Amino acid sequence: MSLVFAGACSHGPGITGRAEQADVSLRNELYANFDRLRRAIEQSNPDALVVIGAEHFANFFMDNMPAICMGMADSYTGPIEDEQWLGIDSAQIPGNEALSEQLIKSIMQDIDLAYAQEWKFDHGIMVPLHFLTPRYDLPVIPVNINCQGPPLIPLHRCYEFGRALRRACDERPERIAIIGTGGISHWPATPDSGQINEQWDRQFLDHFVNNRREQLVAYTDEQTYQDAGQGGFEIRTFVAIAGATEGSTGEIWFYAPIPIFAVGCTIATMSVE
Amino acid sequence: MSLYYVQKLLYQVNREPYIRKRFDTDFDQLIGDYDLSIDEITALREGDIGLLYIMGVNGQILMHFAAHCGLEWSTYLATLRQALVEHGPVRAGLYATVWD
């Protein structure tokens, strides 16, 4: 048994960069649940944290856009954004190249994925790490799923990636935690930023924590775009976590639309039993 | 219209400090490396965030360039909204997607 923890959280840059503009009680409750998630990860005593994020054109462009890419380096840097804009200082984040390589080789038995030995973290990974490993003392293995530049990997393949990741983790003696991080409905960095479809979010999260594969992979990009905006494509990160915890269910610890953060902020865990 | 190269330039400006420096200090030489129209060059040179959005630049790229141009978040969003009024709908890219 090597997968020791699985969870999901939001990563909107406003969570840290525009913190002072948010409703104070909601922000504090979100932060408290990020901290609860940090403690739960620490209590699982992991040797590494796999962070499944959404590509935002920080590391990859349409000249060579991987559907899924996993980092394979002993260290990473971030944030790529201006420190003041994001509210997070630049840092070097430890990785684990050897463990990455073993996971990648195993996952490749089932899923074609790219790897990268150079990676600059953007808000999609730095915001979660800011709360979950604030001392940057836990090796991180980043994963990005292309959620911005169609054509995008189908949801059922994201679920299969999660299953392959779980199998790969369970082959290892190291204790591995995984976090999926993405928005649900949101229209980030557009004139509609701040719009959130709470009903859509709650239905998706209900499917997620009950690990209803059939419903999770049935979302079409066309319908998601209409109902949940282009940011809704990031449900791929949640679907991957569902695949990694197939047969298990989870809990939503926090959900609240926070418009200045441009997303329905979410903290959730999934059982790894 | 060469949206691909507009976005590629801004992606590199956002990501690479040496490209960002060239954008700020050696713009005319830098843009020679990209296949851009006159309108695109003008929008880039003037930091016309609103028009770049209408041209189809993805917000995940544009918001960081806007920060580099000194636009505060609420000003950035207001600029995009005003651009829709002035120029009409987004012309290309993800936000102009028409699904089959």
Short mmCIF file of C-alpha atoms in Angstrom, two decimals, chain A residues 18 56-63 80-81 85 120 123 148 150 188-191 193 221-222 225 230, chain B residues 4 7-8 11 15-16 53 58-61 63-64 67 72-73 76-77 80-81 84 94-95 99-100:
data_model
loop_
_atom_site.label_atom_id
_atom_site.label_comp_id
_atom_site.label_asym_id
_atom_site.label_seq_id
_atom_site.Cartn_x
_atom_site.Cartn_y
_atom_site.Cartn_z
CA ARG A 18 -6.35 39.11 -3.97
CA HIS A 56 -2.12 27.43 -18.00
CA PHE A 57 0.47 28.09 -20.73
CA ALA A 58 3.23 28.36 -18.14
CA ASN A 59 5.34 25.47 -19.33
CA PHE A 60 3.82 24.30 -22.57
CA PHE A 61 2.51 25.97 -25.70
CA MET A 62 0.70 24.81 -28.80
CA ASP A 63 3.98 24.04 -30.59
CA ILE A 80 6.41 31.93 -12.74
CA GLU A 81 4.13 34.89 -12.04
CA TRP A 85 0.78 39.78 -8.11
CA LYS A 120 8.44 26.32 -13.58
CA HIS A 123 -0.28 29.46 -9.60
CA GLN A 148 -6.74 25.19 -22.00
CA PRO A 150 -8.19 22.11 -27.33
CA PRO A 188 -10.96 32.89 -15.33
CA ALA A 189 -9.21 35.95 -16.74
CA THR A 190 -12.15 36.87 -18.98
CA PRO A 191 -14.84 39.56 -18.71
CA SER A 193 -14.43 36.34 -14.24
CA ASP A 221 -16.58 19.89 -23.40
CA GLU A 222 -19.34 21.64 -25.33
CA TYR A 225 -18.11 25.33 -21.86
CA GLN A 230 -13.64 27.33 -20.16
CA TYR B 4 -0.79 31.58 -32.79
CA GLN B 7 0.08 34.06 -28.11
CA LYS B 8 3.49 32.44 -28.57
CA TYR B 11 3.74 33.08 -23.61
CA ARG B 15 7.84 32.82 -19.02
CA GLU B 16 11.33 33.94 -19.99
CA TYR B 53 -8.43 39.85 -25.93
CA ASN B 58 -6.22 33.31 -24.03
CA GLY B 59 -6.85 34.93 -20.66
CA GLN B 60 -4.35 32.67 -18.93
CA ILE B 61 -1.69 34.26 -21.13
CA MET B 63 -3.66 38.28 -17.48
CA HIS B 64 0.07 37.86 -16.81
CA ALA B 67 0.17 42.50 -14.89
CA GLU B 72 -4.46 45.97 -11.54
CA TRP B 73 -6.97 43.09 -11.59
CA TYR B 76 -7.81 44.36 -16.33
CA LEU B 77 -11.38 43.03 -16.21
CA LEU B 80 -11.79 43.48 -21.37
CA ARG B 81 -15.43 44.47 -20.86
CA LEU B 84 -16.24 44.02 -26.09
CA LEU B 94 -11.01 29.44 -27.48
CA TYR B 95 -13.52 32.15 -26.62
CA TRP B 99 -19.01 23.76 -31.41
CA ASP B 100 -19.94 21.30 -34.17
#
